[in-house]
Amino acid sequence: MYQYTEADRQFVHQRAAQFRGQLERHLAGELPDDDFRALRLQNGWYIQRHAPMARIAVPYGELASRQLRQLARIAREFDLQDAGLPTERGGYGHFSTRQNLQFNWIPLPRAADVMDLLADVDMHGIQTSGNCIRNITTDALAGIAVDEDVDPRPYCEILRQWSTLHPEFAFLPRKFKLAVTGAAEDRAATDWHDIGLKLHRNAAGEVGFRVAVGGGMGRTPVIATVFEEFVPWQQILVYIEAVVRGYNLYGRRDNLYKSRIKILVKAEGQRFIDAVRREFAALLENPETPLIPQSELDRVSASFQPPPGLAEPVPPKADREPLAAFDRWLQRNVLPHRLPGYRAVTLSLKRAGQAPGDVTADQMEAAAELADLFSLGELRVTHDQNLLLPWVRETDLRALWASAREEGFATPNIGLLTDMIACPGGDLCALANARSIPIAAAIAERFDDLDEQHDIGDIDLHISGCINSCGHHHSGHIGILGVDKDGSEWYQVTIGGADGSTLSGPAVAGKVIGPSFAADEVPDVIEAVIGAYLAQRRAGERFIDTARRLGTLPFRHAADAVRRSTAAVA
């Protein structure tokens, strides 16, 4: 993990102190709402449907156990305080698809105290909101994946430091998201980002980036366009600057729905690519344009070496009695590791009674304890709203499974139907048209049989409460989108989306299968869609493979049958 310097710590503490002054002036009536809004957004504070929401940056998903314990303290001591709601609904956080953590019930007068506590453990909420370069994401297996060519984390950190408080890019036409991967499999969904970067080596063995620009979800889902196949790593900040400068100059500010760079790239095509290349060339010709020096890459990379405490690999003992439940967990929750004798282990955050990605203060502390005992004090937040332990010895897997099972983290459902992605939806978000959490709960209840889930096999189910697509419904094998119809909650269903991973295939947006469904119809619709797949799949064929082979029509017919049945009963 990146180790903060004294300058880094001084910066986040000064920023927390600055925010405290701004908040005090606002609460005293000296700083109007309109003026304070931009200041709080720059530090990750929203005003949601019922209360303020704080978004905490987890750069490229890496967390230390001490940081997770501090987040647990914040959840326990600040979340839901003075909100007038039952305490059993409070004291929790929500891990998002951008590898951040969100608190939904912290009273605004206490926000500055939270910022101080975050700064104490090298954390903050800077640029987790607003029209700026947001939290940079990567593969949760970065640095340990067996298919990785180049570790992306040092480059993510350099990008983070470069983009934080960049004076030219603080007020872009719209928010701006980057993702980086260095592996053969794209587990970071880079083609769905404003800029997606893929590290690789050219024929000479030199490290560089494939740069794709203009991806995004929302009202107009677009797959990013490849601008360059290879930009030398030393020049990547210059190239990104050329892209964002062009966006800052030409991006639309007159229409919120057409302000993302994907619209600019789609509208201008090669003309925008040429403009970026001209700006890039001009910047490189300027002798004052800084490239990334080898010394800086070396400095940052020093934080991303294998952590101290790694033991020599020991062959696991085979004299323990086999357990079917343990074997199923090994199959679903345990991943290969580039180091012999080690594995990466996913802690499932998908359980009955909690929304996908939600964790209570007690659960955060339990996960931190597991990280200390079994993963050298380190965790990762995954794109799928789970936690991952990256440094688990093979010989500790049985003990970890037993401990994780006691804490409710060992559900062997990773990659299955109930390992779904969902945004907070209308229960919390002021932008949402419909609720996501009850839909997720109803589907999880309908498919609560793990044997049935394993028979269905690998499938990505994504749920968004509105067209902003925070639940990434476009990239789900099955996607669910909440829509508003005359003040009522309805849901569109899409089939065949993909995020770009090996399981899903090339990134593509799912296709809508007919008019929207009422909330109480959705579980029946999903069951009918799954039934159509099971009836027509070939041996060894996954849902996404069947959907590509058959197209959407069989699934639309199955869903329409549910609609007709409901209408007949009514």
JSON list of N, CA and C in Angstrom, two decimals, residues 299-357:
[
{"chain": "A", "resi": 299, "resn": "ARG", "atom": "N", "xyz": [10.13, 5.74, -6.48]},
{"chain": "A", "resi": 299, "resn": "ARG", "atom": "CA", "xyz": [9.72, 6.17, -5.13]},
{"chain": "A", "resi": 299, "resn": "ARG", "atom": "C", "xyz": [8.35, 5.64, -4.79]},
{"chain": "A", "resi": 300, "resn": "VAL", "atom": "N", "xyz": [7.42, 5.80, -5.72]},
{"chain": "A", "resi": 300, "resn": "VAL", "atom": "CA", "xyz": [6.05, 5.36, -5.46]},
{"chain": "A", "resi": 300, "resn": "VAL", "atom": "C", "xyz": [5.97, 3.84, -5.44]},
{"chain": "A", "resi": 301, "resn": "SER", "atom": "N", "xyz": [6.69, 3.20, -6.35]},
{"chain": "A", "resi": 301, "resn": "SER", "atom": "CA", "xyz": [6.64, 1.74, -6.44]},
{"chain": "A", "resi": 301, "resn": "SER", "atom": "C", "xyz": [7.15, 1.06, -5.18]},
{"chain": "A", "resi": 302, "resn": "ALA", "atom": "N", "xyz": [8.01, 1.75, -4.44]},
{"chain": "A", "resi": 302, "resn": "ALA", "atom": "CA", "xyz": [8.55, 1.17, -3.21]},
{"chain": "A", "resi": 302, "resn": "ALA", "atom": "C", "xyz": [7.45, 0.84, -2.20]},
{"chain": "A", "resi": 303, "resn": "SER", "atom": "N", "xyz": [6.31, 1.54, -2.30]},
{"chain": "A", "resi": 303, "resn": "SER", "atom": "CA", "xyz": [5.19, 1.27, -1.39]},
{"chain": "A", "resi": 303, "resn": "SER", "atom": "C", "xyz": [4.39, 0.05, -1.80]},
{"chain": "A", "resi": 304, "resn": "PHE", "atom": "N", "xyz": [4.65, -0.48, -2.98]},
{"chain": "A", "resi": 304, "resn": "PHE", "atom": "CA", "xyz": [3.81, -1.55, -3.50]},
{"chain": "A", "resi": 304, "resn": "PHE", "atom": "C", "xyz": [4.58, -2.86, -3.66]},
{"chain": "A", "resi": 305, "resn": "GLN", "atom": "N", "xyz": [5.63, -3.01, -2.87]},
{"chain": "A", "resi": 305, "resn": "GLN", "atom": "CA", "xyz": [6.32, -4.28, -2.81]},
{"chain": "A", "resi": 305, "resn": "GLN", "atom": "C", "xyz": [5.51, -5.23, -1.92]},
{"chain": "A", "resi": 306, "resn": "PRO", "atom": "N", "xyz": [5.75, -6.53, -2.02]},
{"chain": "A", "resi": 306, "resn": "PRO", "atom": "CA", "xyz": [5.06, -7.45, -1.11]},
{"chain": "A", "resi": 306, "resn": "PRO", "atom": "C", "xyz": [5.26, -7.02, 0.34]},
{"chain": "A", "resi": 307, "resn": "PRO", "atom": "N", "xyz": [4.23, -7.06, 1.14]},
{"chain": "A", "resi": 307, "resn": "PRO", "atom": "CA", "xyz": [4.32, -6.54, 2.51]},
{"chain": "A", "resi": 307, "resn": "PRO", "atom": "C", "xyz": [5.27, -7.36, 3.37]},
{"chain": "A", "resi": 308, "resn": "PRO", "atom": "N", "xyz": [5.87, -6.74, 4.37]},
{"chain": "A", "resi": 308, "resn": "PRO", "atom": "CA", "xyz": [6.72, -7.50, 5.29]},
{"chain": "A", "resi": 308, "resn": "PRO", "atom": "C", "xyz": [5.89, -8.54, 6.03]},
{"chain": "A", "resi": 309, "resn": "GLY", "atom": "N", "xyz": [6.51, -9.66, 6.29]},
{"chain": "A", "resi": 309, "resn": "GLY", "atom": "CA", "xyz": [5.80, -10.71, 7.00]},
{"chain": "A", "resi": 309, "resn": "GLY", "atom": "C", "xyz": [5.40, -11.88, 6.13]},
{"chain": "A", "resi": 310, "resn": "LEU", "atom": "N", "xyz": [5.68, -11.78, 4.80]},
{"chain": "A", "resi": 310, "resn": "LEU", "atom": "CA", "xyz": [5.38, -12.92, 3.94]},
{"chain": "A", "resi": 310, "resn": "LEU", "atom": "C", "xyz": [6.24, -14.11, 4.33]},
{"chain": "A", "resi": 311, "resn": "ALA", "atom": "N", "xyz": [5.62, -15.26, 4.46]},
{"chain": "A", "resi": 311, "resn": "ALA", "atom": "CA", "xyz": [6.33, -16.46, 4.85]},
{"chain": "A", "resi": 311, "resn": "ALA", "atom": "C", "xyz": [6.68, -17.30, 3.65]},
{"chain": "A", "resi": 312, "resn": "GLU", "atom": "N", "xyz": [7.66, -18.14, 3.80]},
{"chain": "A", "resi": 312, "resn": "GLU", "atom": "CA", "xyz": [7.99, -19.09, 2.74]},
{"chain": "A", "resi": 312, "resn": "GLU", "atom": "C", "xyz": [6.81, -20.04, 2.54]},
{"chain": "A", "resi": 313, "resn": "PRO", "atom": "N", "xyz": [6.52, -20.39, 1.29]},
{"chain": "A", "resi": 313, "resn": "PRO", "atom": "CA", "xyz": [5.36, -21.27, 1.06]},
{"chain": "A", "resi": 313, "resn": "PRO", "atom": "C", "xyz": [5.54, -22.63, 1.72]},
{"chain": "A", "resi": 314, "resn": "VAL", "atom": "N", "xyz": [4.47, -23.10, 2.33]},
{"chain": "A", "resi": 314, "resn": "VAL", "atom": "CA", "xyz": [4.45, -24.41, 2.97]},
{"chain": "A", "resi": 314, "resn": "VAL", "atom": "C", "xyz": [3.34, -25.22, 2.33]},
{"chain": "A", "resi": 315, "resn": "PRO", "atom": "N", "xyz": [3.62, -26.43, 1.87]},
{"chain": "A", "resi": 315, "resn": "PRO", "atom": "CA", "xyz": [2.54, -27.23, 1.26]},
{"chain": "A", "resi": 315, "resn": "PRO", "atom": "C", "xyz": [1.41, -27.45, 2.24]},
{"chain": "A", "resi": 316, "resn": "PRO", "atom": "N", "xyz": [0.15, -27.22, 1.81]},
{"chain": "A", "resi": 316, "resn": "PRO", "atom": "CA", "xyz": [-0.98, -27.43, 2.73]},
{"chain": "A", "resi": 316, "resn": "PRO", "atom": "C", "xyz": [-1.12, -28.90, 3.09]},
{"chain": "A", "resi": 317, "resn": "LYS", "atom": "N", "xyz": [-1.52, -29.15, 4.34]},
{"chain": "A", "resi": 317, "resn": "LYS", "atom": "CA", "xyz": [-1.71, -30.52, 4.79]},
{"chain": "A", "resi": 317, "resn": "LYS", "atom": "C", "xyz": [-2.99, -31.08, 4.18]},
{"chain": "A", "resi": 318, "resn": "ALA", "atom": "N", "xyz": [-2.95, -32.36, 3.88]},
{"chain": "A", "resi": 318, "resn": "ALA", "atom": "CA", "xyz": [-4.12, -33.02, 3.27]},
{"chain": "A", "resi": 318, "resn": "ALA", "atom": "C", "xyz": [-4.75, -34.02, 4.22]},
{"chain": "A", "resi": 319, "resn": "ASP", "atom": "N", "xyz": [-4.41, -33.91, 5.53]},
{"chain": "A", "resi": 319, "resn": "ASP", "atom": "CA", "xyz": [-4.90, -34.92, 6.45]},
{"chain": "A", "resi": 319, "resn": "ASP", "atom": "C", "xyz": [-6.18, -34.51, 7.16]},
{"chain": "A", "resi": 320, "resn": "ARG", "atom": "N", "xyz": [-6.74, -33.33, 6.79]},
{"chain": "A", "resi": 320, "resn": "ARG", "atom": "CA", "xyz": [-7.99, -32.91, 7.41]},
{"chain": "A", "resi": 320, "resn": "ARG", "atom": "C", "xyz": [-9.17, -33.51, 6.66]},
{"chain": "A", "resi": 321, "resn": "GLU", "atom": "N", "xyz": [-10.22, -33.81, 7.41]},
{"chain": "A", "resi": 321, "resn": "GLU", "atom": "CA", "xyz": [-11.41, -34.38, 6.81]},
{"chain": "A", "resi": 321, "resn": "GLU", "atom": "C", "xyz": [-12.03, -33.39, 5.83]},
{"chain": "A", "resi": 322, "resn": "PRO", "atom": "N", "xyz": [-12.31, -33.80, 4.60]},
{"chain": "A", "resi": 322, "resn": "PRO", "atom": "CA", "xyz": [-12.91, -32.87, 3.63]},
{"chain": "A", "resi": 322, "resn": "PRO", "atom": "C", "xyz": [-14.32, -32.46, 4.05]},
{"chain": "A", "resi": 323, "resn": "LEU", "atom": "N", "xyz": [-14.65, -31.21, 3.74]},
{"chain": "A", "resi": 323, "resn": "LEU", "atom": "CA", "xyz": [-15.98, -30.68, 4.04]},
{"chain": "A", "resi": 323, "resn": "LEU", "atom": "C", "xyz": [-16.56, -30.10, 2.76]},
{"chain": "A", "resi": 324, "resn": "ALA", "atom": "N", "xyz": [-17.79, -30.49, 2.44]},
{"chain": "A", "resi": 324, "resn": "ALA", "atom": "CA", "xyz": [-18.42, -30.00, 1.21]},
{"chain": "A", "resi": 324, "resn": "ALA", "atom": "C", "xyz": [-18.57, -28.49, 1.24]},
{"chain": "A", "resi": 325, "resn": "ALA", "atom": "N", "xyz": [-18.94, -27.93, 2.40]},
{"chain": "A", "resi": 325, "resn": "ALA", "atom": "CA", "xyz": [-19.13, -26.48, 2.50]},
{"chain": "A", "resi": 325, "resn": "ALA", "atom": "C", "xyz": [-17.82, -25.75, 2.29]},
{"chain": "A", "resi": 326, "resn": "PHE", "atom": "N", "xyz": [-16.74, -26.28, 2.84]},
{"chain": "A", "resi": 326, "resn": "PHE", "atom": "CA", "xyz": [-15.42, -25.67, 2.67]},
{"chain": "A", "resi": 326, "resn": "PHE", "atom": "C", "xyz": [-14.98, -25.75, 1.21]},
{"chain": "A", "resi": 327, "resn": "ASP", "atom": "N", "xyz": [-15.20, -26.89, 0.59]},
{"chain": "A", "resi": 327, "resn": "ASP", "atom": "CA", "xyz": [-14.81, -27.06, -0.81]},
{"chain": "A", "resi": 327, "resn": "ASP", "atom": "C", "xyz": [-15.58, -26.10, -1.72]},
{"chain": "A", "resi": 328, "resn": "ARG", "atom": "N", "xyz": [-16.86, -25.90, -1.42]},
{"chain": "A", "resi": 328, "resn": "ARG", "atom": "CA", "xyz": [-17.65, -24.97, -2.22]},
{"chain": "A", "resi": 328, "resn": "ARG", "atom": "C", "xyz": [-17.13, -23.55, -2.06]},
{"chain": "A", "resi": 329, "resn": "TRP", "atom": "N", "xyz": [-16.74, -23.19, -0.85]},
{"chain": "A", "resi": 329, "resn": "TRP", "atom": "CA", "xyz": [-16.15, -21.87, -0.58]},
{"chain": "A", "resi": 329, "resn": "TRP", "atom": "C", "xyz": [-14.83, -21.71, -1.32]},
{"chain": "A", "resi": 330, "resn": "LEU", "atom": "N", "xyz": [-14.01, -22.76, -1.32]},
{"chain": "A", "resi": 330, "resn": "LEU", "atom": "CA", "xyz": [-12.75, -22.72, -2.06]},
{"chain": "A", "resi": 330, "resn": "LEU", "atom": "C", "xyz": [-13.01, -22.46, -3.54]},
{"chain": "A", "resi": 331, "resn": "GLN", "atom": "N", "xyz": [-14.04, -23.07, -4.07]},
{"chain": "A", "resi": 331, "resn": "GLN", "atom": "CA", "xyz": [-14.34, -22.94, -5.49]},
{"chain": "A", "resi": 331, "resn": "GLN", "atom": "C", "xyz": [-14.79, -21.53, -5.84]},
{"chain": "A", "resi": 332, "resn": "ARG", "atom": "N", "xyz": [-15.58, -20.90, -4.96]},
{"chain": "A", "resi": 332, "resn": "ARG", "atom": "CA", "xyz": [-16.22, -19.64, -5.29]},
{"chain": "A", "resi": 332, "resn": "ARG", "atom": "C", "xyz": [-15.49, -18.41, -4.74]},
{"chain": "A", "resi": 333, "resn": "ASN", "atom": "N", "xyz": [-14.93, -18.49, -3.56]},
{"chain": "A", "resi": 333, "resn": "ASN", "atom": "CA", "xyz": [-14.42, -17.30, -2.88]},
{"chain": "A", "resi": 333, "resn": "ASN", "atom": "C", "xyz": [-12.90, -17.20, -2.86]},
{"chain": "A", "resi": 334, "resn": "VAL", "atom": "N", "xyz": [-12.21, -18.22, -3.35]},
{"chain": "A", "resi": 334, "resn": "VAL", "atom": "CA", "xyz": [-10.75, -18.24, -3.28]},
{"chain": "A", "resi": 334, "resn": "VAL", "atom": "C", "xyz": [-10.18, -18.20, -4.70]},
{"chain": "A", "resi": 335, "resn": "LEU", "atom": "N", "xyz": [-9.20, -17.30, -4.88]},
{"chain": "A", "resi": 335, "resn": "LEU", "atom": "CA", "xyz": [-8.62, -17.07, -6.21]},
{"chain": "A", "resi": 335, "resn": "LEU", "atom": "C", "xyz": [-7.13, -17.37, -6.22]},
{"chain": "A", "resi": 336, "resn": "PRO", "atom": "N", "xyz": [-6.58, -17.71, -7.40]},
{"chain": "A", "resi": 336, "resn": "PRO", "atom": "CA", "xyz": [-5.14, -17.95, -7.50]},
{"chain": "A", "resi": 336, "resn": "PRO", "atom": "C", "xyz": [-4.33, -16.69, -7.19]},
{"chain": "A", "resi": 337, "resn": "HIS", "atom": "N", "xyz": [-3.07, -16.89, -6.90]},
{"chain": "A", "resi": 337, "resn": "HIS", "atom": "CA", "xyz": [-2.16, -15.81, -6.50]},
{"chain": "A", "resi": 337, "resn": "HIS", "atom": "C", "xyz": [-0.86, -15.96, -7.27]},
{"chain": "A", "resi": 338, "resn": "ARG", "atom": "N", "xyz": [-0.21, -14.84, -7.55]},
{"chain": "A", "resi": 338, "resn": "ARG", "atom": "CA", "xyz": [1.05, -14.93, -8.30]},
{"chain": "A", "resi": 338, "resn": "ARG", "atom": "C", "xyz": [2.18, -15.50, -7.45]},
{"chain": "A", "resi": 339, "resn": "LEU", "atom": "N", "xyz": [2.05, -15.46, -6.10]},
{"chain": "A", "resi": 339, "resn": "LEU", "atom": "CA", "xyz": [3.08, -16.00, -5.23]},
{"chain": "A", "resi": 339, "resn": "LEU", "atom": "C", "xyz": [2.73, -17.43, -4.84]},
{"chain": "A", "resi": 340, "resn": "PRO", "atom": "N", "xyz": [3.65, -18.35, -4.98]},
{"chain": "A", "resi": 340, "resn": "PRO", "atom": "CA", "xyz": [3.37, -19.74, -4.56]},
{"chain": "A", "resi": 340, "resn": "PRO", "atom": "C", "xyz": [3.02, -19.77, -3.08]},
{"chain": "A", "resi": 341, "resn": "GLY", "atom": "N", "xyz": [2.04, -20.59, -2.75]},
{"chain": "A", "resi": 341, "resn": "GLY", "atom": "CA", "xyz": [1.66, -20.76, -1.37]},
{"chain": "A", "resi": 341, "resn": "GLY", "atom": "C", "xyz": [0.66, -19.75, -0.85]},
{"chain": "A", "resi": 342, "resn": "TYR", "atom": "N", "xyz": [0.21, -18.82, -1.70]},
{"chain": "A", "resi": 342, "resn": "TYR", "atom": "CA", "xyz": [-0.74, -17.79, -1.28]},
{"chain": "A", "resi": 342, "resn": "TYR", "atom": "C", "xyz": [-1.98, -17.81, -2.15]},
{"chain": "A", "resi": 343, "resn": "ARG", "atom": "N", "xyz": [-3.06, -17.27, -1.60]},
{"chain": "A", "resi": 343, "resn": "ARG", "atom": "CA", "xyz": [-4.33, -17.13, -2.32]},
{"chain": "A", "resi": 343, "resn": "ARG", "atom": "C", "xyz": [-4.95, -15.77, -1.98]},
{"chain": "A", "resi": 344, "resn": "ALA", "atom": "N", "xyz": [-5.84, -15.31, -2.84]},
{"chain": "A", "resi": 344, "resn": "ALA", "atom": "CA", "xyz": [-6.67, -14.14, -2.56]},
{"chain": "A", "resi": 344, "resn": "ALA", "atom": "C", "xyz": [-8.06, -14.65, -2.22]},
{"chain": "A", "resi": 345, "resn": "VAL", "atom": "N", "xyz": [-8.67, -14.07, -1.19]},
{"chain": "A", "resi": 345, "resn": "VAL", "atom": "CA", "xyz": [-9.95, -14.57, -0.68]},
{"chain": "A", "resi": 345, "resn": "VAL", "atom": "C", "xyz": [-10.97, -13.44, -0.63]},
{"chain": "A", "resi": 346, "resn": "THR", "atom": "N", "xyz": [-12.14, -13.68, -1.20]},
{"chain": "A", "resi": 346, "resn": "THR", "atom": "CA", "xyz": [-13.21, -12.69, -1.18]},
{"chain": "A", "resi": 346, "resn": "THR", "atom": "C", "xyz": [-14.10, -12.90, 0.03]},
{"chain": "A", "resi": 347, "resn": "LEU", "atom": "N", "xyz": [-14.33, -11.82, 0.77]},
{"chain": "A", "resi": 347, "resn": "LEU", "atom": "CA", "xyz": [-15.30, -11.82, 1.87]},
{"chain": "A", "resi": 347, "resn": "LEU", "atom": "C", "xyz": [-16.62, -11.31, 1.29]},
{"chain": "A", "resi": 348, "resn": "SER", "atom": "N", "xyz": [-17.62, -12.15, 1.23]},
{"chain": "A", "resi": 348, "resn": "SER", "atom": "CA", "xyz": [-18.89, -11.77, 0.62]},
{"chain": "A", "resi": 348, "resn": "SER", "atom": "C", "xyz": [-19.65, -10.79, 1.50]},
{"chain": "A", "resi": 349, "resn": "LEU", "atom": "N", "xyz": [-20.05, -9.67, 0.91]},
{"chain": "A", "resi": 349, "resn": "LEU", "atom": "CA", "xyz": [-20.90, -8.69, 1.61]},
{"chain": "A", "resi": 349, "resn": "LEU", "atom": "C", "xyz": [-22.35, -8.82, 1.16]},
{"chain": "A", "resi": 350, "resn": "LYS", "atom": "N", "xyz": [-22.71, -9.93, 0.60]},
{"chain": "A", "resi": 350, "resn": "LYS", "atom": "CA", "xyz": [-24.07, -10.17, 0.14]},
{"chain": "A", "resi": 350, "resn": "LYS", "atom": "C", "xyz": [-24.72, -11.18, 1.09]},
{"chain": "A", "resi": 351, "resn": "ARG", "atom": "N", "xyz": [-25.59, -10.68, 1.94]},
{"chain": "A", "resi": 351, "resn": "ARG", "atom": "CA", "xyz": [-26.22, -11.55, 2.93]},
{"chain": "A", "resi": 351, "resn": "ARG", "atom": "C", "xyz": [-27.66, -11.11, 3.14]},
{"chain": "A", "resi": 352, "resn": "ALA", "atom": "N", "xyz": [-28.49, -12.01, 3.66]},
{"chain": "A", "resi": 352, "resn": "ALA", "atom": "CA", "xyz": [-29.89, -11.71, 3.89]},
{"chain": "A", "resi": 352, "resn": "ALA", "atom": "C", "xyz": [-30.03, -10.58, 4.91]},
{"chain": "A", "resi": 353, "resn": "GLY", "atom": "N", "xyz": [-30.94, -9.67, 4.63]},
{"chain": "A", "resi": 353, "resn": "GLY", "atom": "CA", "xyz": [-31.22, -8.59, 5.56]},
{"chain": "A", "resi": 353, "resn": "GLY", "atom": "C", "xyz": [-30.38, -7.35, 5.39]},
{"chain": "A", "resi": 354, "resn": "GLN", "atom": "N", "xyz": [-29.40, -7.37, 4.46]},
{"chain": "A", "resi": 354, "resn": "GLN", "atom": "CA", "xyz": [-28.56, -6.20, 4.20]},
{"chain": "A", "resi": 354, "resn": "GLN", "atom": "C", "xyz": [-28.48, -5.95, 2.71]},
{"chain": "A", "resi": 355, "resn": "ALA", "atom": "N", "xyz": [-28.41, -4.68, 2.36]},
{"chain": "A", "resi": 355, "resn": "ALA", "atom": "CA", "xyz": [-28.27, -4.32, 0.96]},
{"chain": "A", "resi": 355, "resn": "ALA", "atom": "C", "xyz": [-26.88, -4.70, 0.47]},
{"chain": "A", "resi": 356, "resn": "PRO", "atom": "N", "xyz": [-26.75, -5.03, -0.82]},
{"chain": "A", "resi": 356, "resn": "PRO", "atom": "CA", "xyz": [-25.41, -5.34, -1.37]},
{"chain": "A", "resi": 356, "resn": "PRO", "atom": "C", "xyz": [-24.43, -4.21, -1.08]},
{"chain": "A", "resi": 357, "resn": "GLY", "atom": "N", "xyz": [-23.26, -4.58, -0.55]},
{"chain": "A", "resi": 357, "resn": "GLY", "atom": "CA", "xyz": [-22.22, -3.60, -0.24]},
{"chain": "A", "resi": 357, "resn": "GLY", "atom": "C", "xyz": [-22.31, -2.98, 1.13]}
]
